[in-house]
CSV table of C-alpha atoms and ligand atoms in Angstrom, one decimal:
chain,number,residue,atom,x,y,z
E,1,MET,CA,-3.6,-46.0,70.5
E,2,SER,CA,-2.4,-42.5,71.6
E,3,SER,CA,-0.3,-40.2,69.5
E,4,PRO,CA,3.3,-39.8,70.7
E,5,ASP,CA,4.1,-37.2,73.3
E,6,TYR,CA,7.6,-35.8,73.1
E,7,ALA,CA,7.3,-33.7,76.1
E,8,GLU,CA,7.2,-36.8,78.2
E,9,LYS,CA,10.3,-38.3,79.9
E,10,ILE,CA,9.8,-41.5,77.8
E,11,PRO,CA,8.3,-40.7,74.4
E,12,ASN,CA,5.7,-43.4,73.5
E,13,ASN,CA,2.6,-44.2,71.7
E,14,VAL,CA,1.3,-46.7,74.3
E,15,ALA,CA,-0.5,-44.2,76.5
E,16,LEU,CA,2.1,-44.6,79.2
E,17,ALA,CA,0.7,-41.6,81.1
E,18,ASP,CA,-2.5,-43.6,81.7
E,19,ASP,CA,-0.6,-46.3,83.6
E,20,ARG,CA,1.2,-44.5,86.4
E,21,ARG,CA,2.7,-47.7,87.9
E,22,LEU,CA,4.2,-48.8,84.7
E,23,GLN,CA,5.4,-45.3,83.9
E,24,ARG,CA,7.1,-45.1,87.3
E,25,ALA,CA,8.7,-48.5,86.9
E,26,LEU,CA,10.1,-47.5,83.5
E,27,GLU,CA,11.2,-44.1,84.7
E,28,SER,CA,13.2,-45.9,87.4
E,29,TRP,CA,14.8,-48.1,84.9
E,30,GLN,CA,15.7,-45.1,82.7
E,31,PRO,CA,18.6,-43.8,84.7
E,32,ASN,CA,20.1,-47.3,84.8
E,33,PHE,CA,19.8,-47.5,81.0
E,34,LEU,CA,21.6,-44.1,80.7
E,35,THR,CA,24.3,-45.3,83.0
E,36,TRP,CA,24.7,-48.3,80.9
E,37,TRP,CA,24.8,-46.1,77.7
E,38,GLU,CA,27.5,-43.9,79.3
E,39,THR,CA,29.7,-46.8,80.5
E,40,MET,CA,29.1,-49.4,77.8
E,41,GLY,CA,28.0,-47.3,74.8
E,42,PRO,CA,30.1,-45.4,72.2
E,43,THR,CA,33.4,-44.2,73.5
E,44,LEU,CA,34.2,-41.5,71.0
E,45,PRO,CA,33.3,-38.1,72.6
E,46,THR,CA,30.9,-36.1,70.4
E,47,GLN,CA,29.0,-32.9,70.7
E,48,ASP,CA,26.1,-34.0,68.5
E,49,VAL,CA,25.2,-36.4,65.7
E,50,TYR,CA,22.8,-36.1,62.8
E,51,LEU,CA,20.4,-38.8,63.8
E,52,ARG,CA,17.0,-40.2,62.9
E,53,THR,CA,14.6,-40.3,65.9
E,54,ALA,CA,11.4,-42.4,65.7
E,55,VAL,CA,8.5,-40.1,66.5
E,56,ASN,CA,5.5,-41.9,65.1
E,57,VAL,CA,4.6,-45.1,63.4
E,58,GLY,CA,2.1,-44.0,60.8
E,59,ARG,CA,2.4,-44.1,57.1
E,60,ASP,CA,3.1,-40.4,56.7
E,61,GLY,CA,6.6,-40.1,58.2
E,62,TRP,CA,7.7,-41.9,61.3
E,63,ALA,CA,11.1,-40.3,61.9
E,64,ARG,CA,12.7,-36.9,62.2
E,65,PHE,CA,16.3,-36.0,61.5
E,66,GLY,CA,18.5,-33.5,63.3
E,67,HIS,CA,21.7,-33.0,65.2
E,68,VAL,CA,21.3,-34.2,68.7
E,69,PRO,CA,23.8,-34.9,71.6
E,70,MET,CA,23.6,-38.7,71.9
E,71,ARG,CA,23.0,-38.7,75.6
E,72,ASP,CA,19.8,-36.6,74.9
E,73,TYR,CA,18.6,-39.0,72.2
E,74,ARG,CA,14.9,-39.7,72.8
E,75,TRP,CA,14.7,-43.4,73.2
E,76,GLY,CA,11.0,-44.1,73.0
E,77,ILE,CA,8.5,-46.9,73.0
E,78,PHE,CA,6.6,-47.4,69.8
E,79,LEU,CA,4.3,-50.2,68.7
E,80,ALA,CA,3.1,-50.4,65.1
E,81,GLU,CA,-0.5,-49.5,64.7
E,82,PRO,CA,-2.9,-52.3,65.7
E,83,SER,CA,-4.8,-54.2,63.0
E,84,PRO,CA,-8.4,-54.2,64.2
E,85,ASP,CA,-9.7,-57.7,64.8
E,86,ARG,CA,-6.3,-59.3,64.2
E,87,ARG,CA,-6.5,-63.1,64.3
E,88,ILE,CA,-3.9,-65.7,65.1
E,89,ALA,CA,-2.5,-67.0,61.8
E,90,PHE,CA,-1.1,-70.4,62.7
E,91,GLY,CA,-0.9,-73.2,65.3
E,92,ALA,CA,-3.4,-74.6,67.7
E,93,HIS,CA,-5.1,-71.2,68.2
E,94,GLN,CA,-5.4,-70.3,64.5
E,95,GLY,CA,-8.4,-68.1,63.9
E,96,GLU,CA,-8.8,-67.0,67.5
E,97,PRO,CA,-8.4,-63.3,68.3
E,98,ALA,CA,-4.8,-62.3,68.9
E,99,TRP,CA,-3.9,-62.0,72.6
E,100,GLN,CA,-3.6,-58.5,74.2
E,101,GLN,CA,-2.5,-60.1,77.5
E,102,VAL,CA,0.0,-63.0,78.1
E,103,PRO,CA,-1.8,-66.3,78.7
E,104,GLY,CA,-0.7,-67.8,81.9
E,105,GLU,CA,0.3,-71.1,80.3
E,106,TYR,CA,2.8,-69.4,78.0
E,107,ARG,CA,4.2,-66.9,80.3
E,108,ALA,CA,7.6,-68.5,80.9
E,109,GLU,CA,8.2,-69.2,77.2
E,110,LEU,CA,7.1,-65.7,76.0
E,111,ARG,CA,9.3,-64.1,78.6
E,112,ARG,CA,12.3,-66.2,77.5
E,113,LEU,CA,11.8,-65.3,73.9
E,114,ILE,CA,11.6,-61.6,74.7
E,115,VAL,CA,14.7,-61.8,76.9
E,116,ILE,CA,16.7,-63.6,74.3
E,117,GLN,CA,15.8,-61.0,71.6
E,118,GLY,CA,16.3,-58.1,74.1
E,119,ASP,CA,19.8,-59.4,75.1
E,120,THR,CA,21.1,-59.0,71.5
E,121,GLU,CA,20.2,-55.3,71.2
E,122,PRO,CA,22.5,-53.8,73.9
E,123,ALA,CA,25.1,-56.5,73.1
E,124,SER,CA,25.8,-55.1,69.7
E,125,VAL,CA,26.2,-51.6,71.1
E,126,GLU,CA,28.8,-53.0,73.4
E,127,GLN,CA,30.5,-54.9,70.6
E,128,GLN,CA,30.8,-51.8,68.5
E,129,ARG,CA,31.6,-49.2,71.2
E,130,ASN,CA,35.2,-48.5,70.1
E,131,LEU,CA,34.6,-48.2,66.4
E,132,GLY,CA,34.1,-44.5,66.5
E,133,ALA,CA,37.9,-44.1,67.1
E,134,THR,CA,38.6,-45.5,63.6
E,135,ALA,CA,35.6,-44.3,61.5
E,136,PRO,CA,36.5,-44.1,57.8
E,137,SER,CA,34.3,-41.0,57.3
E,138,LEU,CA,31.9,-38.8,59.2
E,139,TYR,CA,29.1,-40.3,57.1
E,140,ASP,CA,30.1,-43.8,58.3
E,141,LEU,CA,30.5,-42.6,61.9
E,142,ARG,CA,27.0,-41.2,61.8
E,143,ASN,CA,25.6,-44.5,60.5
E,144,LEU,CA,27.4,-46.4,63.3
E,145,PHE,CA,25.8,-44.1,65.9
E,146,GLN,CA,22.4,-44.4,64.2
E,147,VAL,CA,22.6,-48.2,64.5
E,148,ASN,CA,23.8,-47.9,68.1
E,149,VAL,CA,21.0,-45.6,69.3
E,150,GLU,CA,18.4,-47.7,67.5
E,151,GLU,CA,19.7,-50.9,69.1
E,152,GLY,CA,19.3,-49.0,72.4
E,153,ARG,CA,15.7,-48.2,71.4
E,154,HIS,CA,15.2,-51.9,70.6
E,155,LEU,CA,16.3,-52.7,74.2
E,156,TRP,CA,13.6,-50.2,75.3
E,157,ALA,CA,11.1,-52.0,73.2
E,158,MET,CA,11.8,-55.3,74.9
E,159,VAL,CA,12.0,-53.8,78.3
E,160,TYR,CA,8.6,-52.2,77.8
E,161,LEU,CA,7.1,-55.6,77.2
E,162,LEU,CA,8.8,-57.1,80.2
E,163,HIS,CA,7.6,-54.3,82.5
E,164,ALA,CA,4.1,-54.1,81.1
E,165,HIS,CA,3.3,-57.8,80.9
E,166,PHE,CA,5.6,-59.9,83.2
E,167,GLY,CA,5.4,-58.2,86.6
E,168,ARG,CA,8.2,-58.5,89.1
E,169,GLU,CA,10.0,-61.2,87.0
E,170,GLY,CA,9.9,-58.9,84.0
E,171,ARG,CA,11.4,-56.1,85.9
E,172,GLU,CA,14.2,-58.3,87.2
E,173,GLU,CA,14.9,-59.5,83.6
E,174,ALA,CA,15.1,-55.8,82.5
E,175,GLU,CA,17.8,-55.2,85.1
E,176,GLU,CA,19.7,-58.3,84.0
E,177,LEU,CA,19.7,-57.0,80.4
E,178,LEU,CA,21.9,-54.2,81.6
E,179,HIS,CA,24.1,-56.4,83.8
E,180,ARG,CA,25.1,-59.0,81.3
E,181,ASN,CA,27.8,-57.6,78.9
E,182,SER,CA,29.2,-58.7,75.6
E,183,GLY,CA,32.4,-60.8,76.2
E,184,SER,CA,32.1,-60.7,80.0
E,185,ALA,CA,33.7,-63.7,81.7
E,186,ASP,CA,31.1,-63.9,84.5
E,187,ALA,CA,28.0,-62.5,82.9
E,188,PRO,CA,28.2,-62.8,79.1
E,189,ARG,CA,25.5,-62.1,76.6
E,190,ILE,CA,23.2,-65.1,76.0
E,191,LEU,CA,24.1,-65.9,72.3
E,192,GLY,CA,27.7,-66.7,71.2
E,193,ALA,CA,27.9,-64.3,68.2
E,194,PHE,CA,27.1,-61.5,70.5
E,195,ASN,CA,30.1,-62.1,72.6
E,196,GLU,CA,32.5,-61.8,69.7
E,197,GLU,CA,34.4,-58.6,69.3
E,198,THR,CA,33.6,-56.1,66.5
E,199,PRO,CA,37.1,-54.7,66.5
E,200,ASP,CA,37.2,-53.1,63.0
E,201,TRP,CA,35.0,-51.7,60.3
E,202,LEU,CA,35.4,-54.7,58.0
E,203,SER,CA,33.9,-56.7,60.9
E,204,PHE,CA,31.2,-54.0,61.5
E,205,PHE,CA,30.0,-54.2,57.9
E,206,MET,CA,30.0,-58.0,57.9
E,207,PHE,CA,28.2,-57.9,61.3
E,208,THR,CA,25.5,-55.5,60.0
E,209,TYR,CA,25.1,-57.6,56.9
E,210,PHE,CA,25.1,-61.1,58.3
E,211,THR,CA,24.3,-60.8,62.1
E,212,ASP,CA,21.8,-57.9,62.0
E,213,ARG,CA,20.1,-59.9,59.2
E,214,ASP,CA,19.7,-62.8,61.6
E,215,GLY,CA,17.9,-60.3,63.8
E,216,LYS,CA,15.7,-59.4,60.9
E,217,TYR,CA,14.6,-63.0,60.6
E,218,GLN,CA,14.1,-63.5,64.3
E,219,LEU,CA,12.0,-60.3,64.5
E,220,GLY,CA,10.0,-61.6,61.4
E,221,THR,CA,9.0,-64.7,63.3
E,222,LEU,CA,8.1,-62.7,66.5
E,223,LYS,CA,6.1,-60.3,64.3
E,224,GLU,CA,3.7,-63.3,63.6
E,225,SER,CA,3.2,-63.9,67.3
E,226,ALA,CA,-0.3,-64.4,68.7
E,227,PHE,CA,0.8,-62.0,71.5
E,228,ASP,CA,-0.2,-58.8,69.8
E,229,PRO,CA,2.0,-56.3,71.7
E,230,LEU,CA,5.1,-58.4,70.8
E,231,SER,CA,3.9,-58.6,67.2
E,232,ARG,CA,3.4,-54.8,66.9
E,233,THR,CA,6.7,-54.1,68.7
E,234,CYS,CA,8.7,-56.3,66.3
E,235,GLU,CA,6.8,-54.9,63.3
E,236,PHE,CA,8.1,-51.4,64.1
E,237,MET,CA,11.6,-52.6,65.0
E,238,LEU,CA,11.8,-54.2,61.5
E,239,LYS,CA,11.3,-50.7,60.0
E,240,GLU,CA,14.4,-49.4,61.8
E,241,GLU,CA,16.3,-52.6,61.1
E,242,ALA,CA,16.1,-51.9,57.4
E,243,HIS,CA,18.7,-49.2,57.8
E,244,HIS,CA,21.0,-51.5,59.7
E,245,MET,CA,20.8,-53.9,56.7
E,246,PHE,CA,21.5,-51.0,54.4
E,247,VAL,CA,24.7,-50.1,56.4
E,248,GLY,CA,26.0,-53.6,56.0
E,249,THR,CA,25.0,-54.1,52.4
E,250,THR,CA,26.4,-50.8,51.1
E,251,GLY,CA,29.4,-51.0,53.4
E,252,VAL,CA,30.5,-54.3,51.8
E,253,ASP,CA,29.6,-52.9,48.4
E,254,ARG,CA,31.8,-49.9,48.9
E,255,MET,CA,34.7,-52.0,50.2
E,256,VAL,CA,34.5,-54.3,47.2
E,257,GLU,CA,34.1,-51.4,44.9
E,258,ARG,CA,37.3,-49.7,46.2
E,259,THR,CA,39.3,-53.0,46.1
E,260,ALA,CA,38.2,-53.6,42.5
E,261,GLN,CA,39.1,-50.0,41.6
E,262,VAL,CA,42.6,-50.5,43.0
E,263,MET,CA,43.1,-53.9,41.3
E,264,VAL,CA,42.1,-52.5,37.9
E,265,GLU,CA,44.0,-49.3,38.2
E,266,HIS,CA,47.2,-51.1,39.2
E,267,ASP,CA,46.6,-54.3,37.3
E,268,THR,CA,47.3,-56.4,40.4
E,269,ASP,CA,45.6,-58.7,42.9
E,270,ASP,CA,47.6,-57.1,45.6
E,271,ALA,CA,45.1,-54.5,46.8
E,272,ALA,CA,46.9,-54.3,50.1
E,273,ALA,CA,50.0,-52.7,48.5
E,274,HIS,CA,47.7,-49.8,47.5
E,275,GLY,CA,45.9,-49.4,50.9
E,276,ALA,CA,42.7,-51.4,50.0
E,277,ILE,CA,41.5,-54.7,51.4
E,278,PRO,CA,42.4,-57.8,49.3
E,279,LEU,CA,39.5,-59.9,48.2
E,280,PRO,CA,40.7,-63.0,49.9
E,281,VAL,CA,40.7,-61.1,53.2
E,282,ILE,CA,37.1,-59.9,52.6
E,283,GLN,CA,36.2,-63.5,51.8
E,284,LYS,CA,37.7,-64.7,55.1
E,285,TYR,CA,35.7,-62.2,57.1
E,286,LEU,CA,32.6,-63.1,55.2
E,287,ASN,CA,33.2,-66.8,56.0
E,288,PHE,CA,33.5,-66.0,59.6
E,289,HIS,CA,30.5,-63.8,60.1
E,290,TYR,CA,28.3,-65.9,57.9
E,291,SER,CA,29.1,-69.1,59.8
E,292,VAL,CA,28.7,-67.7,63.3
E,293,SER,CA,25.4,-66.1,62.1
E,294,LEU,CA,24.1,-69.5,60.9
E,295,ASP,CA,24.7,-70.8,64.4
E,296,LEU,CA,22.3,-68.2,65.7
E,297,PHE,CA,19.4,-70.1,64.2
E,298,GLY,CA,20.0,-73.1,66.5
E,299,GLY,CA,20.0,-76.8,65.7
E,300,GLU,CA,18.4,-78.2,62.5
E,301,THR,CA,15.6,-79.6,64.6
E,302,SER,CA,14.1,-78.3,67.8
E,303,THR,CA,11.1,-79.5,69.8
E,304,ASN,CA,11.0,-76.2,71.7
E,305,VAL,CA,10.5,-74.3,68.5
E,306,ALA,CA,7.9,-76.8,67.3
E,307,ASN,CA,6.0,-76.1,70.6
E,308,TYR,CA,6.4,-72.3,70.2
E,309,TYR,CA,4.8,-72.6,66.8
E,310,THR,CA,2.0,-74.8,67.8
E,311,ALA,CA,1.3,-72.5,70.8
E,312,GLY,CA,1.3,-69.4,68.5
E,313,LEU,CA,4.2,-67.7,70.2
E,314,LYS,CA,6.5,-67.6,67.1
E,315,GLY,CA,5.6,-68.1,63.5
E,316,ARG,CA,7.5,-68.6,60.2
E,317,TRP,CA,9.0,-65.9,58.1
E,318,MET,CA,6.1,-64.5,56.0
E,319,GLU,CA,3.7,-66.8,57.7
E,320,GLU,CA,0.6,-65.4,56.1
E,321,ARG,CA,2.0,-65.7,52.6
E,322,ARG,CA,2.6,-69.4,53.0
E,323,LYS,CA,0.2,-71.6,51.1
E,324,ASP,CA,-0.3,-74.4,53.6
E,325,ASP,CA,-2.6,-75.2,56.5
E,326,HIS,CA,-0.4,-73.3,59.0
E,327,GLN,CA,-0.6,-76.3,61.3
E,328,LEU,CA,2.2,-78.4,59.7
E,329,THR,CA,1.2,-81.5,61.7
E,330,ASP,CA,1.2,-83.7,58.6
E,331,ASP,CA,4.2,-82.2,56.7
E,332,GLY,CA,7.8,-83.0,56.5
E,333,ILE,CA,11.0,-81.1,55.7
E,334,LEU,CA,14.5,-82.1,54.7
E,335,VAL,CA,17.1,-80.9,57.1
E,336,ASP,CA,20.9,-81.0,57.0
E,337,ALA,CA,22.3,-84.0,58.8
E,338,LEU,CA,25.5,-85.9,59.4
E,339,ILE,CA,24.8,-89.6,58.8
E,340,ASP,CA,27.6,-92.2,59.0
E,341,GLY,CA,30.1,-89.3,58.8
E,342,GLN,CA,28.6,-87.9,55.6
E,343,ILE,CA,27.0,-84.5,55.0
E,344,THR,CA,23.5,-85.3,53.8
E,345,ARG,CA,19.8,-84.5,54.4
E,346,THR,CA,17.2,-86.3,56.3
E,347,GLU,CA,13.4,-85.9,56.5
E,348,VAL,CA,11.9,-84.8,59.8
E,349,PRO,CA,8.4,-83.5,60.8
E,350,ALA,CA,8.0,-79.9,59.5
E,351,LEU,CA,7.3,-78.6,63.0
E,352,THR,CA,10.6,-79.8,64.4
E,353,GLY,CA,12.4,-78.5,61.4
E,354,LEU,CA,11.3,-74.9,61.7
E,355,ASN,CA,14.8,-73.7,62.6
E,356,THR,CA,15.9,-75.1,59.2
E,357,ASP,CA,13.0,-73.4,57.5
E,358,LEU,CA,14.1,-70.0,58.9
E,359,ARG,CA,17.8,-70.6,58.3
E,360,ARG,CA,17.0,-71.4,54.6
E,361,GLU,CA,15.1,-68.1,54.2
E,362,TYR,CA,18.1,-66.3,55.7
E,363,ILE,CA,20.6,-68.1,53.4
E,364,ALA,CA,18.6,-67.2,50.3
E,365,ASP,CA,18.6,-63.6,51.5
E,366,CYS,CA,22.4,-63.7,52.1
E,367,GLU,CA,23.0,-65.0,48.6
E,368,GLY,CA,21.5,-61.7,47.4
E,369,GLY,CA,24.4,-59.8,48.9
E,370,VAL,CA,27.0,-62.1,47.3
E,371,LYS,CA,25.3,-61.6,44.0
E,372,ARG,CA,25.5,-57.8,44.4
E,373,TRP,CA,29.2,-57.8,45.3
E,374,ASN,CA,30.0,-60.1,42.4
E,375,ARG,CA,28.2,-57.8,40.1
E,376,ILE,CA,30.5,-55.0,41.3
E,377,LEU,CA,33.5,-57.2,40.5
E,378,ASP,CA,32.1,-58.2,37.2
E,379,GLY,CA,31.3,-54.6,36.3
E,380,ALA,CA,35.0,-53.7,37.0
E,381,GLY,CA,36.0,-56.4,34.5
E,382,LEU,CA,37.5,-58.7,37.2
E,383,PRO,CA,37.0,-62.5,37.1
E,384,HIS,CA,37.2,-62.9,40.9
E,385,ARG,CA,34.1,-63.8,42.8
E,386,LEU,CA,33.0,-64.0,46.5
E,387,ALA,CA,30.9,-66.9,47.7
E,388,LEU,CA,29.0,-68.1,50.8
E,389,PRO,CA,30.8,-71.0,52.4
E,390,HIS,CA,29.0,-74.4,52.8
E,391,PRO,CA,26.6,-74.5,55.8
E,392,ALA,CA,28.9,-77.2,57.4
E,393,PHE,CA,31.9,-74.8,57.5
E,394,ASN,CA,33.0,-73.5,60.9
E,395,ARG,CA,29.9,-74.5,62.7
E,396,LYS,CA,29.6,-74.7,66.5
E,397,VAL,CA,25.9,-75.5,66.7
E,398,GLY,CA,23.8,-78.1,65.0
E,399,ALA,CA,24.5,-81.2,62.9
E,400,PHE,CA,27.9,-80.1,61.8
E,401,ALA,CA,29.2,-78.9,65.1
E,402,GLY,CA,31.2,-82.1,65.6
E,403,ILE,CA,33.0,-82.0,62.2
E,404,GLU,CA,35.3,-79.7,60.3
E,405,ALA,CA,34.5,-78.9,56.7
E,406,SER,CA,36.1,-76.7,54.0
E,407,PRO,CA,34.1,-73.8,52.5
E,408,THR,CA,33.1,-76.1,49.7
E,409,GLY,CA,31.7,-78.7,52.1
E,410,GLU,CA,34.6,-81.2,52.0
E,411,ILE,CA,34.9,-83.0,55.3
E,412,LEU,CA,38.4,-82.6,56.9
E,413,THR,CA,40.3,-84.5,59.5
E,414,PRO,CA,41.3,-82.4,62.5
E,415,ALA,CA,44.9,-82.3,61.2
E,416,GLU,CA,43.7,-81.1,57.8
E,417,TRP,CA,41.5,-78.4,59.4
E,418,HIS,CA,44.4,-77.3,61.5
E,419,GLU,CA,46.7,-77.1,58.5
E,420,ARG,CA,44.3,-75.3,56.2
E,421,ASN,CA,41.9,-73.1,58.2
E,422,SER,CA,44.2,-70.1,57.9
E,423,GLN,CA,43.2,-70.0,54.2
E,424,TRP,CA,39.6,-69.6,55.2
E,425,LEU,CA,39.3,-67.7,58.4
E,426,PRO,CA,40.9,-64.4,59.4
E,427,THR,CA,44.4,-65.0,60.9
E,428,SER,CA,46.2,-62.8,63.3
E,429,THR,CA,48.2,-61.4,60.4
E,430,ASP,CA,45.0,-60.5,58.5
E,431,LYS,CA,43.6,-58.9,61.7
E,432,THR,CA,46.8,-56.9,62.2
E,433,PHE,CA,46.7,-55.8,58.6
E,434,ILE,CA,43.0,-54.7,58.9
E,435,ARG,CA,43.8,-52.9,62.1
E,436,SER,CA,46.6,-51.0,60.3
E,437,LEU,CA,44.1,-49.6,57.8
E,438,MET,CA,41.8,-48.4,60.5
E,439,ARG,CA,42.8,-44.8,60.8
E,440,PRO,CA,40.0,-42.3,61.5
E,441,VAL,CA,39.0,-39.8,58.9
E,442,TYR,CA,37.0,-37.0,60.5
E,443,GLN,CA,37.3,-34.3,57.8
E,444,ARG,CA,34.1,-33.4,56.0
E,445,GLY,CA,33.9,-35.0,52.6
E,446,LYS,CA,37.0,-37.2,53.1
E,447,ILE,CA,37.1,-40.9,53.2
E,448,ALA,CA,39.6,-43.7,54.1
E,449,ALA,CA,41.6,-45.2,51.2
E,450,TRP,CA,40.1,-48.7,51.6
E,451,LEU,CA,36.5,-47.6,51.1
E,452,ALA,CA,34.6,-46.0,48.3
E,453,PRO,CA,32.3,-43.1,49.2
E,454,PRO,CA,28.5,-43.7,49.2
E,455,ARG,CA,26.4,-42.8,46.2
E,456,ASN,CA,24.1,-40.7,48.3
E,457,GLY,CA,24.2,-39.1,51.8
E,458,ILE,CA,21.6,-39.5,54.5
E,459,ASN,CA,18.2,-38.0,54.3
E,460,GLY,CA,19.0,-36.1,51.1
E,461,GLN,CA,22.2,-34.5,52.6
E,462,PRO,CA,25.4,-34.7,50.6
E,463,PHE,CA,28.3,-37.0,51.5
E,464,ASP,CA,30.3,-34.0,52.7
E,465,TYR,CA,27.6,-32.9,55.2
E,466,ASP,CA,28.7,-32.3,58.8
E,467,TYR,CA,27.1,-35.5,60.1
E,468,VAL,CA,29.0,-35.5,63.4
E,469,HIS,CA,30.4,-32.7,65.5
E,470,LEU,CA,33.2,-34.2,67.6
E,471,ALA,CA,33.7,-33.0,71.1
D,501,FE2,FE1,17.9,-54.4,66.9
D,502,FE2,FE1,20.0,-54.0,64.1
């Protein structure tokens, strides 16, 4: 492993300079990436932004902070440090040395997994491109751009793997990653949730809480991969991903905090009258983002995922901490099911139920957010509570795709759903109201009326720091 060289065109810790062919291939992809960034990335013109840039992967500091023009951001290629003698932790190859090269028999599957992960990274940048125009503060604007540049770096991470390990097909896939676009009619992004708009900051905070968190769990399974370069890539991406989770978690915290403040101060549930977001509207956005994110985990059962596991391509969340045989050939799992029109559970082989296993880990994690937000309401002396909707609510994928259910899991007829879903999902009136709140606040130390300021700034800087210089 080489130490990163920042003088190079593409900063990296993969000794790119020793592989001229690969270096040239990536350098010829680089201008296409920059064109994509200029045309599909953030639309708000800026001079520079106070950004974190990955410069190393070691324990003693992996990032540096400074004001940089976004187009000069150093998107680099970083893999976590190798663990010497790493062994495969699960599946048919358990105990064998991890692979440094792609085994021919798994080439197509590994490429597919990398492409699907890679596709989500630029997609979210595209979804969020107009948010700068309505940023509630310079601090939030900076966080948006931080997430954006790092999703760009995650695209680099996947493109590096495609170029380095999948030959001509890999290079073609890397081009395709720039050609598909979020919401495009003829070349959409691969996964549904990544073709939804992120039109406002309430959606952005919900997206970074719920949808980026799906990404965290997907990366967690790829981090277990027997294919060591993929494992190490994902391990480092997870480090950056933690900040994206932070933006979502604290974004919703601060929204709820502000709403609670207004409700207490004016002794009313009508937060809207005082420029804050009413709790029922926050709940509707939560319902939407949570349910579309549950769909990202796929069907309750999947033979593909069972095969990926057995082959060693993709493990479970925290695979090595699990106390079982890491083969799962004799185990079962209860998965959600619809039987005779009733919401119930049914037992299937553990291997085919791995999507359910991962989704459950994710749901437990999401419950943590709801607990936090309810603590804020409780602390303000309010009896109101937020809640995760039932897994059957608003699903387009899996056992519940064919039915409609309420957030409490009551099965509804199509007529009932039609009549009542405006209580549970954002309506055009809600969206118009949210849009009316989205006015940019670009003065240092100021913040929009619907959001509480953060407790701390970024990297020890105060909230009123000049995080962004607009053009
Ligand atoms: Fe990412
Ligand atoms: Fe992310």
